[in-house]
Tab-separated table of C-alpha atoms in Angstrom:
chain	number	residue	atom	x	y	z
A	60	UNK	CA	-0.004	0.208	0.002
A	61	UNK	CA	1.286	3.468	-1.082
A	62	UNK	CA	2.044	5.850	1.744
A	63	UNK	CA	-0.342	8.589	2.678
A	64	UNK	CA	0.733	11.753	0.944
A	65	UNK	CA	0.412	14.417	3.753
A	66	UNK	CA	0.869	18.106	4.055
A	67	UNK	CA	1.502	19.999	7.266
A	68	UNK	CA	-0.455	23.167	7.546
A	69	UNK	CA	0.875	25.454	9.937
A	70	UNK	CA	4.679	25.360	10.599
A	71	UNK	CA	4.976	26.565	14.236
A	72	UNK	CA	6.794	24.904	17.153
A	73	UNK	CA	4.549	21.933	17.464
A	74	UNK	CA	4.801	21.138	13.706
A	75	UNK	CA	8.495	21.258	13.825
A	76	UNK	CA	9.133	19.557	17.268
A	77	UNK	CA	6.502	16.838	16.769
A	78	UNK	CA	4.643	16.296	13.560
A	79	UNK	CA	7.393	16.507	11.098
A	80	UNK	CA	9.710	13.884	13.155
A	81	UNK	CA	6.465	11.654	13.548
A	82	UNK	CA	5.808	11.658	9.902
A	83	UNK	CA	9.399	10.965	8.941
A	84	UNK	CA	9.426	8.012	11.324
A	85	UNK	CA	6.099	6.419	10.018
A	86	UNK	CA	6.324	4.459	6.645
A	87	UNK	CA	2.643	4.929	6.325
A	88	UNK	CA	3.100	8.546	5.481
A	89	UNK	CA	5.134	10.665	2.985
A	90	UNK	CA	5.442	14.606	3.580
A	91	UNK	CA	4.262	15.865	0.278
A	92	UNK	CA	4.081	19.495	0.990
A	93	UNK	CA	3.969	22.222	3.758
A	94	UNK	CA	1.903	25.288	4.100
A	95	UNK	CA	2.665	28.522	5.806
A	96	UNK	CA	2.276	32.297	5.226
A	97	UNK	CA	5.449	33.065	7.216
A	98	UNK	CA	7.835	30.058	7.365
A	99	UNK	CA	9.731	28.953	4.548
A	100	UNK	CA	9.106	25.220	4.915
A	101	UNK	CA	11.486	22.135	4.677
A	102	UNK	CA	14.197	22.033	2.102
A	103	UNK	CA	13.326	20.030	-0.831
A	104	UNK	CA	9.500	19.720	0.131
A	105	UNK	CA	7.109	21.662	-1.947
A	106	UNK	CA	5.807	24.609	0.014
A	107	UNK	CA	2.742	26.889	-0.539
A	108	UNK	CA	1.659	29.972	1.467
A	109	UNK	CA	-1.899	28.949	1.697
A	110	UNK	CA	-3.849	25.526	1.672
A	111	UNK	CA	-6.062	26.958	-1.124
A	112	UNK	CA	-3.000	27.276	-3.131
A	113	UNK	CA	-1.636	23.766	-2.452
A	114	UNK	CA	-5.021	22.181	-3.129
A	115	UNK	CA	-5.386	24.282	-6.308
A	116	UNK	CA	-1.897	23.983	-7.640
A	117	UNK	CA	-0.496	20.685	-6.172
A	118	UNK	CA	1.332	18.484	-5.724
A	119	UNK	CA	-1.687	16.154	-4.904
A	120	UNK	CA	-2.066	15.142	-1.165
A	121	UNK	CA	-4.526	12.693	0.303
A	122	UNK	CA	-4.464	14.226	3.959
A	123	UNK	CA	-3.412	17.204	5.895
A	124	UNK	CA	-2.370	17.832	9.234
A	125	UNK	CA	-3.683	21.238	10.703
A	126	UNK	CA	-1.208	22.623	13.169
A	127	UNK	CA	-2.639	26.312	13.050
A	128	UNK	CA	-4.067	28.378	15.926
A	129	UNK	CA	-7.766	26.806	16.527
A	130	UNK	CA	-9.374	30.047	15.810
A	131	UNK	CA	-8.601	29.630	11.906
A	132	UNK	CA	-8.786	25.789	11.741
A	133	UNK	CA	-12.499	25.283	10.736
A	134	UNK	CA	-12.090	26.981	7.352
A	135	UNK	CA	-9.095	24.916	6.537
A	136	UNK	CA	-10.494	21.680	7.451
A	137	UNK	CA	-13.866	22.441	5.690
A	138	UNK	CA	-11.824	23.154	2.471
A	139	UNK	CA	-9.843	20.067	2.749
A	140	UNK	CA	-12.805	17.800	3.463
A	141	UNK	CA	-14.795	19.439	0.693
A	142	UNK	CA	-12.031	18.060	-1.797
A	143	UNK	CA	-12.156	14.536	0.139
A	144	UNK	CA	-8.906	15.209	1.749
A	145	UNK	CA	-8.402	13.343	5.285
A	146	UNK	CA	-7.946	15.879	8.253
A	147	UNK	CA	-5.774	15.633	11.340
A	148	UNK	CA	-6.820	18.222	13.698
A	149	UNK	CA	-4.113	19.176	16.312
A	150	UNK	CA	-5.442	19.744	19.741
A	151	UNK	CA	-7.727	21.459	20.662
A	152	UNK	CA	-9.814	20.383	17.427
A	153	UNK	CA	-11.343	23.780	17.190
A	154	UNK	CA	-12.362	27.052	18.687
A	155	UNK	CA	-15.946	26.044	19.368
A	156	UNK	CA	-17.772	22.712	19.943
A	157	UNK	CA	-20.204	23.554	17.192
A	158	UNK	CA	-17.627	23.873	14.476
A	159	UNK	CA	-16.074	20.445	15.318
A	160	UNK	CA	-19.495	19.072	15.087
A	161	UNK	CA	-19.956	20.696	11.620
A	162	UNK	CA	-16.663	19.180	10.457
A	163	UNK	CA	-17.429	15.733	11.639
A	164	UNK	CA	-20.926	15.963	9.652
A	165	UNK	CA	-18.925	17.068	6.614
A	166	UNK	CA	-16.420	14.428	6.825
A	167	UNK	CA	-18.951	11.665	7.018
A	168	UNK	CA	-20.841	12.928	4.040
A	169	UNK	CA	-17.764	13.125	1.867
A	170	UNK	CA	-16.373	9.717	3.070
A	171	UNK	CA	-12.938	11.242	4.569
A	172	UNK	CA	-11.596	10.625	7.564
A	173	UNK	CA	-11.445	13.306	10.616
A	174	UNK	CA	-9.296	12.861	13.637
A	175	UNK	CA	-9.170	14.790	16.797
A	176	UNK	CA	-5.646	14.166	17.962
A	177	UNK	CA	-5.245	14.097	21.783
A	178	UNK	CA	-1.533	13.441	21.810
A	179	UNK	CA	-1.612	12.950	25.588
A	180	UNK	CA	-3.629	9.964	25.526
A	181	UNK	CA	-0.852	8.319	23.450
A	182	UNK	CA	1.594	8.871	26.401
A	183	UNK	CA	3.032	5.581	27.516
A	184	UNK	CA	1.386	5.371	30.885
A	185	UNK	CA	-2.034	6.065	29.762
A	186	UNK	CA	-3.249	2.795	28.348
A	187	UNK	CA	-2.086	0.845	31.463
A	188	UNK	CA	-3.805	3.181	33.670
A	189	UNK	CA	-7.110	2.839	32.053
A	190	UNK	CA	-6.910	-0.810	32.162
A	191	UNK	CA	-5.893	-0.781	36.044
A	192	UNK	CA	-8.583	1.724	36.806
A	193	UNK	CA	-11.395	-0.040	34.754
A	194	UNK	CA	-12.492	-2.422	37.669
A	195	UNK	CA	-11.405	0.039	40.516
A	196	UNK	CA	-13.679	2.287	42.718
A	197	UNK	CA	-12.502	5.720	42.414
A	198	UNK	CA	-12.516	7.666	45.624
A	199	UNK	CA	-10.928	11.111	44.599
A	200	UNK	CA	-8.761	12.645	41.913
A	201	UNK	CA	-6.016	15.385	41.935
A	202	UNK	CA	-4.887	16.967	38.616
A	203	UNK	CA	-1.738	19.251	39.029
A	204	UNK	CA	-0.731	20.973	35.730
A	205	UNK	CA	1.639	23.688	36.182
A	206	UNK	CA	4.108	24.837	33.790
A	207	UNK	CA	5.983	28.169	32.478
A	208	UNK	CA	4.060	29.517	29.497
A	209	UNK	CA	7.554	31.349	28.637
A	210	UNK	CA	9.085	28.112	27.971
A	211	UNK	CA	6.517	26.133	26.294
A	212	UNK	CA	4.593	29.030	24.232
A	213	UNK	CA	6.976	31.941	23.711
A	214	UNK	CA	5.752	34.757	21.800
A	215	UNK	CA	2.351	33.011	20.948
A	216	UNK	CA	-0.243	35.973	21.086
A	217	UNK	CA	-2.941	33.857	19.717
A	218	UNK	CA	-2.947	31.788	22.927
A	219	UNK	CA	-4.118	34.696	24.742
A	220	UNK	CA	-7.030	35.548	22.637
A	221	UNK	CA	-10.564	34.243	22.592
A	222	UNK	CA	-10.652	30.861	21.201
A	223	UNK	CA	-6.799	30.432	22.434
A	224	UNK	CA	-7.801	28.898	25.694
A	225	UNK	CA	-5.059	30.340	27.744
A	226	UNK	CA	-4.043	27.903	30.434
A	227	UNK	CA	-6.492	25.353	29.185
A	228	UNK	CA	-4.301	24.719	26.132
A	229	UNK	CA	-1.941	22.693	28.262
A	230	UNK	CA	-4.737	21.819	30.922
A	231	UNK	CA	-6.929	20.134	28.057
A	232	UNK	CA	-4.002	17.741	27.625
A	233	UNK	CA	-4.589	16.521	31.352
A	234	UNK	CA	-8.497	16.562	30.638
A	235	UNK	CA	-7.861	14.303	27.419
A	236	UNK	CA	-6.160	11.646	29.767
A	237	UNK	CA	-8.699	11.988	32.636
A	238	UNK	CA	-11.573	11.370	30.402
A	239	UNK	CA	-9.921	8.505	28.816
A	240	UNK	CA	-8.735	6.736	31.896
A	241	UNK	CA	-11.373	7.406	34.552
A	242	UNK	CA	-14.261	4.620	34.630
A	243	UNK	CA	-17.186	6.920	34.869
A	244	UNK	CA	-17.980	10.369	33.304
A	245	UNK	CA	-17.416	13.640	35.258
A	246	UNK	CA	-18.700	17.122	35.120
A	247	UNK	CA	-17.859	20.694	36.331
A	248	UNK	CA	-19.299	21.859	39.712
A	249	UNK	CA	-17.384	25.090	40.273
A	250	UNK	CA	-14.219	26.865	38.676
A	251	UNK	CA	-12.393	30.034	39.250
A	252	UNK	CA	-10.271	31.411	36.150
A	253	UNK	CA	-7.547	34.013	36.809
A	254	UNK	CA	-7.055	36.460	33.977
A	255	UNK	CA	-4.213	38.877	33.646
A	256	UNK	CA	-5.341	42.564	33.289
A	257	UNK	CA	-3.963	42.621	29.808
A	258	UNK	CA	-5.294	39.379	28.355
A	259	UNK	CA	-8.587	37.777	27.323
A	260	UNK	CA	-7.730	34.255	28.436
A	261	UNK	CA	-6.733	32.894	31.731
A	262	UNK	CA	-3.395	32.315	33.243
A	263	UNK	CA	-4.359	29.809	36.016
A	264	UNK	CA	-7.426	28.158	36.933
A	265	UNK	CA	-8.923	26.202	39.942
A	266	UNK	CA	-11.606	23.316	39.034
A	267	UNK	CA	-13.966	21.334	40.952
A	268	UNK	CA	-15.430	18.255	39.123
A	269	UNK	CA	-17.502	15.440	40.410
A	270	UNK	CA	-18.052	12.087	38.633
A	271	UNK	CA	-21.393	10.567	38.256
A	272	UNK	CA	-20.845	8.296	41.679
A	273	UNK	CA	-20.047	11.583	43.599
A	274	UNK	CA	-16.033	11.089	43.547
A	275	UNK	CA	-14.313	14.738	43.727
A	276	UNK	CA	-11.854	15.555	41.215
A	277	UNK	CA	-9.731	18.703	41.958
A	278	UNK	CA	-7.732	20.332	39.016
A	279	UNK	CA	-5.072	23.005	39.632
A	280	UNK	CA	-3.796	24.810	36.357
A	281	UNK	CA	-1.113	27.451	36.476
A	282	UNK	CA	1.090	28.685	33.524
A	283	UNK	CA	3.445	30.807	36.033
A	284	UNK	CA	5.436	27.774	37.357
A	285	UNK	CA	9.194	28.121	37.086
A	286	UNK	CA	11.806	25.429	37.640
A	287	UNK	CA	10.748	22.000	37.605
A	288	UNK	CA	7.193	21.430	35.876
A	289	UNK	CA	4.231	19.512	37.213
A	290	UNK	CA	2.014	17.297	35.013
A	291	UNK	CA	0.550	14.939	37.341
A	292	UNK	CA	-2.821	13.027	37.872
A	293	UNK	CA	-3.219	11.136	41.180
A	294	UNK	CA	-6.283	8.820	41.394
A	295	UNK	CA	-7.090	7.589	45.039
A	296	UNK	CA	-8.956	4.066	44.695
A	297	UNK	CA	-10.316	1.267	46.810
A	298	UNK	CA	-7.043	-0.672	45.648
A	299	UNK	CA	-4.568	1.904	46.467
A	300	UNK	CA	-3.150	5.036	44.698
A	301	UNK	CA	-2.347	5.424	40.995
A	302	UNK	CA	-0.104	8.356	39.706
A	303	UNK	CA	0.628	9.446	36.359
A	304	UNK	CA	3.416	11.946	36.016
A	305	UNK	CA	5.475	13.604	33.494
A	306	UNK	CA	2.174	14.139	31.260
A	307	UNK	CA	1.667	10.498	31.313
A	308	UNK	CA	5.070	9.126	30.562
A	309	UNK	CA	5.782	7.756	34.082
A	310	UNK	CA	2.927	5.344	35.865
A	311	UNK	CA	3.198	4.529	39.339
A	312	UNK	CA	0.769	1.844	40.838
A	313	UNK	CA	0.959	0.039	44.154
A	314	UNK	CA	3.064	-2.738	42.564
A	315	UNK	CA	5.816	-0.144	41.230
A	316	UNK	CA	6.903	2.539	38.908
A	317	UNK	CA	7.350	2.146	35.041
A	318	UNK	CA	9.061	4.835	32.894
A	319	UNK	CA	8.896	4.933	29.063
A	320	UNK	CA	10.193	7.096	26.224
A	321	UNK	CA	7.937	9.971	24.495
A	322	UNK	CA	6.069	8.063	21.583
A	323	UNK	CA	3.005	10.251	21.767
A	324	UNK	CA	3.098	11.648	18.214
A	325	UNK	CA	4.027	8.291	16.659
A	326	UNK	CA	0.845	6.732	18.268
A	327	UNK	CA	-1.125	9.613	16.999
A	328	UNK	CA	0.099	9.023	13.368
A	329	UNK	CA	-0.454	5.153	13.621
A	330	UNK	CA	-4.083	5.846	14.776
A	331	UNK	CA	-4.519	8.303	11.893
A	332	UNK	CA	-3.315	5.709	9.539
A	333	UNK	CA	-5.696	3.141	10.775
A	334	UNK	CA	-8.592	5.582	10.505
A	335	UNK	CA	-7.675	6.331	7.030
A	336	UNK	CA	-7.179	2.681	5.876
A	337	UNK	CA	-10.544	1.703	7.573
A	338	UNK	CA	-12.467	4.471	6.600
A	339	UNK	CA	-13.421	5.832	9.920
A	340	UNK	CA	-13.091	9.106	11.822
A	341	UNK	CA	-12.314	9.650	15.624
A	342	UNK	CA	-13.804	13.119	16.965
A	343	UNK	CA	-13.876	12.911	20.765
A	344	UNK	CA	-14.768	16.448	21.990
A	345	UNK	CA	-15.235	15.399	25.746
A	346	UNK	CA	-12.050	17.303	26.881
A	347	UNK	CA	-13.191	20.396	24.847
A	348	UNK	CA	-16.639	20.258	26.351
A	349	UNK	CA	-15.359	20.501	29.757
A	350	UNK	CA	-13.125	23.402	29.009
A	351	UNK	CA	-16.267	25.006	27.595
A	352	UNK	CA	-18.095	24.353	30.635
A	353	UNK	CA	-15.297	26.198	32.735
A	354	UNK	CA	-15.585	29.254	30.574
A	355	UNK	CA	-19.365	29.002	30.836
A	356	UNK	CA	-19.554	28.309	34.563
A	357	UNK	CA	-16.256	29.775	36.075
A	358	UNK	CA	-15.971	32.733	38.069
A	359	UNK	CA	-13.597	35.286	36.688
A	360	UNK	CA	-10.671	36.982	39.017
A	361	UNK	CA	-8.437	39.512	37.709
A	362	UNK	CA	-4.370	39.126	38.335
A	363	UNK	CA	-1.530	41.214	37.657
A	364	UNK	CA	-0.730	41.804	33.879
A	365	UNK	CA	1.409	39.227	32.109
A	366	UNK	CA	4.161	40.447	29.756
A	367	UNK	CA	6.633	38.394	27.725
């Protein structure tokens, strides 16, 4: 079977750090083109300044990976799907739930695959954590996701604009894991969002969730942490404590700790390949729904201005 000819649209940090190496390492894909109005692309690979130009002028592509900010992703995805091109949506899959639903319906109509890629779900410890929790009773959950925005999102003004999610851009990674591993659905009870005086999106948040059996789930998000970063999920159960750390790469169970290398994006592209081969889509919006609920129900508090 010939490799899927894929174009990467949006050549920012996530595309260069993760998507390009993952594509290069997967024999099921070949990098056919890149698209960016500002970045010059990759040596030896055709480059266009817009997706419309690529689709009109070639080279031909079977799929696109959209690595742009979410606020502009709907039009790009809709244009690709209109031509029957498979679409990989970097997280979050869109700026609103309604636009993602519209894309899912369009993909089904045209027979193309649409993939909402939650990369943290492919961290090494996530699948075994899900399996271990499947027959346990969860008593309480603590999620601590604290990092330094200057390190991970330097100069990315879009992330502070409406639709950019602010601290929920990394926080949604934690929610993508939690919604995947916890055995029961959960929902928001209360939230406080801390917004810098000069920004439209929060820099920190404190959230209280509850699962359908009443177990409390507390989430602490902060983009102001310097030094060691914290990406931890701790689940207290009737059989002891489970901890996922380093964003899901390290799993600690009562029986011991396992460490594994980062293979998140390799897992994403393997999944995308399977979806294309089998004619299916995978568009889970549960993490984005919880973030939307936080903006819907959360109390706002103004904090000091944030400057790069």
